[in-house]
Amino acid sequence: MAEKDYYNILGVEKNASQEEIKKAFRQLARKYHPDVNQENKDAEEKFKGINEAFQVLGNEKKKAQYDNLGSSAFSSQEMNGFDSQKPNFEDLFSDFGFGDIFNIFNRERDNEQEDYLEGADLRYNIEITLEEAFYGVKKTFEIPVHKTCNKCKGLGAEERHLKECDKCHGHGKIKILRRQGFSQFVSVIHCDKCHGHGKIATKYCDKCKGKGKIEENQKIELKIPRGVNSGQYLRIEGKGEPGRNAPSGDLYVIIHVKKHNEFKRENENLFLDKRIDLITAIFGGSAEIQGIDKKIKLKIPAGTESHIPFRLAKQGMTFIDSKKRGDLFVRIIIDIPKLDQDKEKMFKKLME
């Protein structure tokens, strides 16, 4: 049987006290307990290992055996017995002397912020031109965000118009008892009547109409780097929806580059069609190309065929936030003139 590192499983040092071991177990068990990870086999297996480690290290006698002999000090039968000692969600906390599960949330609310909800992330789509993508650009725009109402502090009513919630009795949380076979599980969730506040309004706040939040426009100044392409995004930390006793979410700005009338883009390369006359194609010459940032003189060799591409190195798009550039590919298209009868005869004679 493979040796197991129970200290590593619980994330504690070998000289950890029983109080530290219990605290580590409690934090891990709350995270991986099957009741909060339904149908998650990985979490269930993780919880079994955590429970087994605690059954040993949380017992002074077994801990001493383990320190001397390792996990081999326990028989396979004892190992299997650890799993059968799996506590249900309520027993998991009452084992530490807290009694009722609501006492835990009441005692730990200030320290561990059980009324904790991270702010939602926001998405904003912004459209820029190909030229703006080439040079980089600064954009200013406004987005609506929901902020906590400063009049009722997010409660939906002023303090004098609040009363204790009769569903959760002021705790802000309710427990749901569920049985599965011979096991009993207790789920603890936010009260759906008071939304976790523990109080309900007898008269709604006249500013937010009882919602606890108001919508405000938030001004955003954004620097878009050169070389950016459609589908890429910029993340602005903390500019999403505000959290409750938690950080605000982030704002994700999705870039969309407008379709260009002349250029086609593939990553850092640009593609352009250039029309030339038949005489230039036959005898050679030059053509002026309007690149993304400047005019370029392109040499046309004699006998150039239609739809032949010319590669102009380092005349394409910039790489993202860099001075390095892709290439520009110019496809030559020869204009075939419509000839009257006299010119047609002249042309045939010339070709002969």
Tab-separated table of C-alpha atoms in Angstrom:
chain	number	residue	atom	x	y	z
A	1	MET	CA	0.000	0.000	0.000
A	2	ALA	CA	1.440	3.390	-1.037
A	3	GLU	CA	2.558	5.691	1.755
A	4	LYS	CA	0.270	8.718	2.262
A	5	ASP	CA	1.402	12.172	3.402
A	6	TYR	CA	-1.513	13.255	5.601
A	7	TYR	CA	0.191	16.524	6.550
A	8	ASN	CA	0.504	17.469	2.887
A	9	ILE	CA	-3.138	16.492	2.223
A	10	LEU	CA	-4.358	18.887	4.938
A	11	GLY	CA	-1.726	21.494	4.102
A	12	VAL	CA	-0.294	21.741	7.630
A	13	GLU	CA	3.182	21.441	9.134
A	14	LYS	CA	4.219	18.319	11.056
A	15	ASN	CA	4.298	20.322	14.308
A	16	ALA	CA	0.795	21.736	13.750
A	17	SER	CA	-1.467	21.906	16.795
A	18	GLN	CA	-4.797	20.100	16.998
A	19	GLU	CA	-6.541	23.433	16.590
A	20	GLU	CA	-4.591	24.133	13.372
A	21	ILE	CA	-5.341	20.634	12.070
A	22	LYS	CA	-9.057	21.074	12.787
A	23	LYS	CA	-9.105	24.480	11.125
A	24	ALA	CA	-7.367	23.165	7.991
A	25	PHE	CA	-9.733	20.204	7.813
A	26	ARG	CA	-12.781	22.408	8.233
A	27	GLN	CA	-11.746	24.738	5.397
A	28	LEU	CA	-10.982	21.881	2.994
A	29	ALA	CA	-14.062	19.877	3.966
A	30	ARG	CA	-16.367	22.811	3.352
A	31	LYS	CA	-14.823	23.193	-0.111
A	32	TYR	CA	-14.892	19.531	-1.186
A	33	HIS	CA	-17.850	18.101	0.735
A	34	PRO	CA	-20.115	16.022	-1.578
A	35	ASP	CA	-23.110	18.099	-0.545
A	36	VAL	CA	-21.665	21.164	-2.294
A	37	ASN	CA	-20.066	19.215	-5.130
A	38	GLN	CA	-22.873	16.981	-6.271
A	39	GLU	CA	-22.003	14.597	-9.114
A	40	ASN	CA	-18.363	15.680	-8.948
A	41	LYS	CA	-16.416	12.449	-8.507
A	42	ASP	CA	-13.061	14.238	-8.269
A	43	ALA	CA	-14.276	16.346	-5.349
A	44	GLU	CA	-15.727	13.258	-3.674
A	45	GLU	CA	-12.387	11.430	-3.914
A	46	LYS	CA	-10.576	14.515	-2.657
A	47	PHE	CA	-12.923	14.689	0.320
A	48	LYS	CA	-12.293	11.030	1.162
A	49	GLY	CA	-8.566	11.722	1.341
A	50	ILE	CA	-9.097	14.821	3.482
A	51	ASN	CA	-11.396	12.940	5.837
A	52	GLU	CA	-8.946	10.044	6.140
A	53	ALA	CA	-6.081	12.428	6.925
A	54	PHE	CA	-8.116	14.160	9.622
A	55	GLN	CA	-9.280	10.880	11.231
A	56	VAL	CA	-5.600	10.154	11.829
A	57	LEU	CA	-4.063	13.563	12.586
A	58	GLY	CA	-7.089	14.775	14.523
A	59	ASN	CA	-6.589	11.921	17.030
A	60	GLU	CA	-3.541	12.300	19.277
A	61	LYS	CA	-3.012	8.535	19.610
A	62	LYS	CA	-3.352	7.819	15.878
A	63	LYS	CA	-1.209	10.842	15.059
A	64	ALA	CA	1.608	9.466	17.217
A	65	GLN	CA	1.308	6.095	15.460
A	66	TYR	CA	1.453	7.801	12.084
A	67	ASP	CA	4.470	9.942	13.035
A	68	ASN	CA	6.369	6.799	14.037
A	69	LEU	CA	5.245	4.296	11.421
A	70	GLY	CA	3.507	6.259	8.656
A	71	SER	CA	0.186	5.267	7.092
A	72	SER	CA	1.323	1.628	7.088
A	73	ALA	CA	0.541	1.664	10.815
A	74	PHE	CA	-3.136	1.287	9.912
A	75	SER	CA	-4.677	-1.808	8.402
A	76	SER	CA	-6.762	-1.832	5.210
A	77	GLN	CA	-9.812	-2.415	7.363
A	78	GLU	CA	-9.051	0.705	9.381
A	79	MET	CA	-8.498	2.690	6.184
A	80	ASN	CA	-11.899	1.670	4.871
A	81	GLY	CA	-13.356	2.541	8.240
A	82	PHE	CA	-12.157	6.131	7.852
A	83	ASP	CA	-14.449	6.571	4.853
A	84	SER	CA	-17.429	5.178	6.766
A	85	GLN	CA	-16.778	7.850	9.422
A	86	LYS	CA	-17.465	10.568	6.877
A	87	PRO	CA	-19.347	13.372	8.665
A	88	ASN	CA	-22.438	14.959	7.189
A	89	PHE	CA	-22.326	18.679	6.586
A	90	GLU	CA	-23.867	19.622	9.931
A	91	ASP	CA	-21.854	17.097	11.978
A	92	LEU	CA	-18.729	18.387	10.300
A	93	PHE	CA	-19.093	21.660	12.229
A	94	SER	CA	-20.780	20.509	15.423
A	95	ASP	CA	-17.716	18.297	16.000
A	96	PHE	CA	-15.808	21.484	16.765
A	97	GLY	CA	-18.176	22.549	19.523
A	98	PHE	CA	-20.285	25.060	17.581
A	99	GLY	CA	-23.590	23.215	18.116
A	100	ASP	CA	-25.992	24.611	15.528
A	101	ILE	CA	-24.698	25.404	12.058
A	102	PHE	CA	-26.176	28.903	12.126
A	103	ASN	CA	-23.892	29.758	15.038
A	104	ILE	CA	-20.958	29.209	12.698
A	105	PHE	CA	-22.200	31.672	10.132
A	106	ASN	CA	-23.061	34.201	12.815
A	107	ARG	CA	-19.660	33.890	14.501
A	108	GLU	CA	-17.586	33.829	11.335
A	109	ARG	CA	-19.492	36.341	9.242
A	110	ASP	CA	-17.261	39.250	10.271
A	111	ASN	CA	-13.996	37.337	9.867
A	112	GLU	CA	-14.671	35.113	6.853
A	113	GLN	CA	-17.333	37.261	5.172
A	114	GLU	CA	-19.935	34.600	4.498
A	115	ASP	CA	-22.054	37.348	2.919
A	116	TYR	CA	-19.512	37.426	0.096
A	117	LEU	CA	-20.337	37.836	-3.557
A	118	GLU	CA	-17.769	38.801	-6.169
A	119	GLY	CA	-18.863	41.414	-8.682
A	120	ALA	CA	-19.947	40.189	-12.105
A	121	ASP	CA	-17.687	40.716	-15.107
A	122	LEU	CA	-18.943	42.986	-17.886
A	123	ARG	CA	-18.411	42.818	-21.650
A	124	TYR	CA	-18.239	45.764	-24.007
A	125	ASN	CA	-17.819	45.584	-27.795
A	126	ILE	CA	-15.847	48.335	-29.485
A	127	GLU	CA	-15.301	48.888	-33.209
A	128	ILE	CA	-12.168	50.479	-34.647
A	129	THR	CA	-10.804	51.088	-38.143
A	130	LEU	CA	-7.915	49.185	-39.690
A	131	GLU	CA	-5.816	52.332	-39.521
A	132	GLU	CA	-6.552	52.661	-35.796
A	133	ALA	CA	-5.549	49.032	-35.349
A	134	PHE	CA	-2.286	49.785	-37.204
A	135	TYR	CA	-1.295	52.841	-35.157
A	136	GLY	CA	-3.038	52.092	-31.865
A	137	VAL	CA	-5.664	54.427	-30.504
A	138	LYS	CA	-7.199	55.836	-27.328
A	139	LYS	CA	-10.937	55.470	-26.890
A	140	THR	CA	-13.300	56.993	-24.349
A	141	PHE	CA	-16.742	55.502	-23.796
A	142	GLU	CA	-19.363	55.010	-21.102
A	143	ILE	CA	-20.878	51.792	-19.803
A	144	PRO	CA	-23.798	51.336	-17.403
A	145	VAL	CA	-22.962	49.652	-14.076
A	146	HIS	CA	-25.115	48.829	-11.071
A	147	LYS	CA	-23.736	50.414	-7.921
A	148	THR	CA	-24.892	50.011	-4.348
A	149	CYS	CA	-27.539	52.583	-3.488
A	150	ASN	CA	-25.912	55.117	-1.165
A	151	LYS	CA	-29.227	56.010	0.459
A	152	CYS	CA	-30.196	52.543	1.723
A	153	LYS	CA	-26.686	51.031	1.553
A	154	GLY	CA	-27.925	48.230	-0.669
A	155	LEU	CA	-30.648	46.990	1.685
A	156	GLY	CA	-33.550	48.213	-0.442
A	157	ALA	CA	-34.923	50.316	2.384
A	158	GLU	CA	-33.728	52.754	5.002
A	159	GLU	CA	-32.869	51.272	8.398
A	160	ARG	CA	-36.073	52.535	10.005
A	161	HIS	CA	-38.108	50.694	7.387
A	162	LEU	CA	-36.452	47.304	7.912
A	163	LYS	CA	-37.580	44.332	9.968
A	164	GLU	CA	-36.152	40.916	10.690
A	165	CYS	CA	-36.764	38.389	7.927
A	166	ASP	CA	-39.341	35.878	9.127
A	167	LYS	CA	-37.940	33.108	6.905
A	168	CYS	CA	-34.322	33.026	8.074
A	169	HIS	CA	-34.955	34.852	11.393
A	170	GLY	CA	-32.285	37.432	10.670
A	171	HIS	CA	-29.499	34.986	9.800
A	172	GLY	CA	-29.548	35.718	6.059
A	173	LYS	CA	-29.168	32.000	5.369
A	174	ILE	CA	-31.392	28.968	5.456
A	175	LYS	CA	-30.506	25.288	5.685
A	176	ILE	CA	-32.044	22.553	3.607
A	177	LEU	CA	-31.989	19.003	4.959
A	178	ARG	CA	-31.575	16.245	2.389
A	179	ARG	CA	-31.333	12.505	2.884
A	180	GLN	CA	-29.497	10.154	0.567
A	181	GLY	CA	-29.614	6.527	1.588
A	182	PHE	CA	-28.405	6.350	5.180
A	183	SER	CA	-26.647	9.699	4.940
A	184	GLN	CA	-28.022	13.084	5.855
A	185	PHE	CA	-26.795	16.294	4.233
A	186	VAL	CA	-27.474	19.887	5.150
A	187	SER	CA	-27.129	22.576	2.481
A	188	VAL	CA	-26.760	26.177	3.605
A	189	ILE	CA	-27.860	28.801	1.094
A	190	HIS	CA	-28.711	32.504	1.007
A	191	CYS	CA	-32.249	33.208	2.069
A	192	ASP	CA	-34.299	33.846	-1.056
A	193	LYS	CA	-36.682	36.183	0.754
A	194	CYS	CA	-34.194	38.708	2.108
A	195	HIS	CA	-31.420	37.836	-0.365
A	196	GLY	CA	-28.970	37.145	2.431
A	197	HIS	CA	-29.391	40.455	4.271
A	198	GLY	CA	-31.392	39.048	7.196
A	199	LYS	CA	-33.865	41.903	6.953
A	200	ILE	CA	-36.773	42.762	4.710
A	201	ALA	CA	-38.287	46.127	3.845
A	202	THR	CA	-41.596	47.427	5.123
A	203	LYS	CA	-41.177	50.432	2.820
A	204	TYR	CA	-38.887	50.468	-0.193
A	205	CYS	CA	-36.137	53.033	-0.694
A	206	ASP	CA	-37.457	55.804	-2.953
A	207	LYS	CA	-34.090	56.107	-4.748
A	208	CYS	CA	-33.494	52.493	-5.837
A	209	LYS	CA	-37.149	51.323	-5.514
A	210	GLY	CA	-36.114	48.446	-3.273
A	211	LYS	CA	-33.481	47.011	-5.615
A	212	GLY	CA	-30.547	48.045	-3.445
A	213	LYS	CA	-28.656	49.175	-6.548
A	214	ILE	CA	-28.834	52.049	-8.957
A	215	GLU	CA	-27.591	52.230	-12.536
A	216	GLU	CA	-24.880	54.754	-13.292
A	217	ASN	CA	-22.760	55.433	-16.351
A	218	GLN	CA	-19.082	54.772	-15.819
A	219	LYS	CA	-16.585	56.634	-18.023
A	220	ILE	CA	-13.830	54.413	-19.376
A	221	GLU	CA	-10.613	55.606	-21.013
A	222	LEU	CA	-8.917	52.810	-22.922
A	223	LYS	CA	-5.606	52.615	-24.742
A	224	ILE	CA	-5.832	50.079	-27.559
A	225	PRO	CA	-2.357	48.854	-28.591
A	226	ARG	CA	-1.223	48.825	-32.212
A	227	GLY	CA	-1.528	45.551	-34.062
A	228	VAL	CA	-4.721	44.449	-32.305
A	229	ASN	CA	-7.041	42.195	-34.297
A	230	SER	CA	-10.748	41.348	-34.278
A	231	GLY	CA	-11.763	38.979	-31.512
A	232	GLN	CA	-8.965	40.002	-29.170
A	233	TYR	CA	-9.932	41.621	-25.893
A	234	LEU	CA	-8.552	43.923	-23.246
A	235	ARG	CA	-9.273	43.294	-19.563
A	236	ILE	CA	-9.731	46.266	-17.236
A	237	GLU	CA	-9.528	45.078	-13.663
A	238	GLY	CA	-12.188	46.251	-11.219
A	239	LYS	CA	-14.382	48.047	-13.775
A	240	GLY	CA	-17.183	45.466	-13.754
A	241	GLU	CA	-20.156	45.233	-11.416
A	242	PRO	CA	-19.382	45.974	-7.733
A	243	GLY	CA	-19.215	43.019	-5.340
A	244	ARG	CA	-20.766	42.509	-1.931
A	245	ASN	CA	-18.004	42.416	0.654
A	246	ALA	CA	-15.839	41.360	-2.275
A	247	PRO	CA	-13.877	42.851	-5.180
A	248	SER	CA	-15.649	44.286	-8.187
A	249	GLY	CA	-15.714	42.283	-11.389
A	250	ASP	CA	-13.632	43.076	-14.453
A	251	LEU	CA	-14.519	44.720	-17.745
A	252	TYR	CA	-13.668	42.831	-20.929
A	253	VAL	CA	-13.496	45.037	-24.025
A	254	ILE	CA	-13.840	42.972	-27.206
A	255	ILE	CA	-12.165	44.480	-30.272
A	256	HIS	CA	-13.841	44.459	-33.677
A	257	VAL	CA	-11.861	45.846	-36.633
A	258	LYS	CA	-14.066	47.267	-39.380
A	259	LYS	CA	-13.901	45.813	-42.872
A	260	HIS	CA	-11.643	47.951	-45.075
A	261	ASN	CA	-12.556	49.057	-48.588
A	262	GLU	CA	-9.107	48.327	-50.027
A	263	PHE	CA	-7.145	46.034	-47.747
A	264	LYS	CA	-7.815	42.493	-46.637
A	265	ARG	CA	-6.054	41.299	-43.514
A	266	GLU	CA	-4.736	37.916	-42.444
A	267	ASN	CA	-3.013	38.191	-39.069
A	268	GLU	CA	-0.136	40.675	-39.649
A	269	ASN	CA	-0.228	40.501	-43.473
A	270	LEU	CA	-2.227	42.777	-45.754
A	271	PHE	CA	-3.544	42.036	-49.244
A	272	LEU	CA	-4.348	44.586	-51.918
A	273	ASP	CA	-5.469	44.511	-55.569
A	274	LYS	CA	-3.838	46.969	-57.973
A	275	ARG	CA	-5.121	47.478	-61.500
A	276	ILE	CA	-2.666	48.399	-64.292
A	277	ASP	CA	-3.127	49.012	-68.004
A	278	LEU	CA	-2.161	46.553	-70.693
A	279	ILE	CA	0.716	48.655	-72.008
A	280	THR	CA	2.416	48.726	-68.592
A	281	ALA	CA	1.941	44.967	-68.254
A	282	ILE	CA	3.517	44.341	-71.683
A	283	PHE	CA	6.387	46.818	-71.660
A	284	GLY	CA	6.881	47.262	-67.910
A	285	GLY	CA	6.799	50.404	-65.838
A	286	SER	CA	5.726	51.371	-62.344
A	287	ALA	CA	2.558	51.721	-60.303
A	288	GLU	CA	1.876	53.830	-57.224
A	289	ILE	CA	0.496	51.837	-54.288
A	290	GLN	CA	-1.258	53.436	-51.324
A	291	GLY	CA	-0.038	51.396	-48.368
A	292	ILE	CA	-1.570	51.402	-44.892
A	293	ASP	CA	0.737	54.232	-43.784
A	294	LYS	CA	2.397	55.653	-46.917
A	295	LYS	CA	2.566	55.622	-50.719
A	296	ILE	CA	4.833	53.009	-52.285
A	297	LYS	CA	6.249	52.902	-55.841
A	298	LEU	CA	5.987	49.370	-57.230
A	299	LYS	CA	8.164	48.355	-60.189
A	300	ILE	CA	6.241	46.371	-62.816
A	301	PRO	CA	8.506	44.157	-64.965
A	302	ALA	CA	7.786	43.703	-68.693
A	303	GLY	CA	5.502	40.790	-69.474
A	304	THR	CA	3.689	40.801	-66.130
A	305	GLU	CA	0.683	38.492	-66.129
A	306	SER	CA	-2.640	39.294	-64.521
A	307	HIS	CA	-3.282	38.195	-60.908
A	308	ILE	CA	0.423	37.816	-60.163
A	309	PRO	CA	1.105	38.787	-56.500
A	310	PHE	CA	4.031	41.006	-55.494
A	311	ARG	CA	5.340	40.808	-51.930
A	312	LEU	CA	6.364	44.035	-50.254
A	313	ALA	CA	8.263	43.047	-47.130
A	314	LYS	CA	7.499	44.819	-43.842
A	315	GLN	CA	4.697	46.900	-45.324
A	316	GLY	CA	1.838	45.070	-43.603
A	317	MET	CA	0.258	45.431	-40.159
A	318	THR	CA	2.259	45.930	-37.001
A	319	PHE	CA	2.585	43.016	-34.624
A	320	ILE	CA	0.668	43.659	-31.436
A	321	ASP	CA	2.281	46.426	-29.399
A	322	SER	CA	5.503	46.117	-31.428
A	323	LYS	CA	7.408	47.892	-34.210
A	324	LYS	CA	7.759	44.641	-36.143
A	325	ARG	CA	5.522	44.401	-39.225
A	326	GLY	CA	4.046	41.829	-41.527
A	327	ASP	CA	4.095	42.011	-45.334
A	328	LEU	CA	1.910	43.599	-47.982
A	329	PHE	CA	0.901	41.401	-50.930
A	330	VAL	CA	-0.166	43.317	-54.043
A	331	ARG	CA	-2.088	41.368	-56.662
A	332	ILE	CA	-1.739	42.876	-60.117
A	333	ILE	CA	-4.907	42.903	-62.229
A	334	ILE	CA	-4.549	43.917	-65.860
A	335	ASP	CA	-7.288	46.040	-67.358
A	336	ILE	CA	-8.099	44.771	-70.870
A	337	PRO	CA	-9.314	47.718	-72.964
A	338	LYS	CA	-12.284	47.543	-75.283
A	339	LEU	CA	-11.018	48.242	-78.823
A	340	ASP	CA	-12.863	49.769	-81.741
A	341	GLN	CA	-12.408	48.258	-85.209
A	342	ASP	CA	-9.416	50.381	-86.214
A	343	LYS	CA	-7.548	49.836	-82.937
A	344	GLU	CA	-8.269	46.121	-83.078
A	345	LYS	CA	-6.654	45.888	-86.529
A	346	MET	CA	-3.670	47.915	-85.301
A	347	PHE	CA	-3.283	45.675	-82.254
A	348	LYS	CA	-3.384	42.471	-84.338
A	349	LYS	CA	-0.770	43.902	-86.683
A	350	LEU	CA	1.404	44.804	-83.719
A	351	MET	CA	1.120	41.290	-82.295
A	352	GLU	CA	2.131	39.775	-85.651
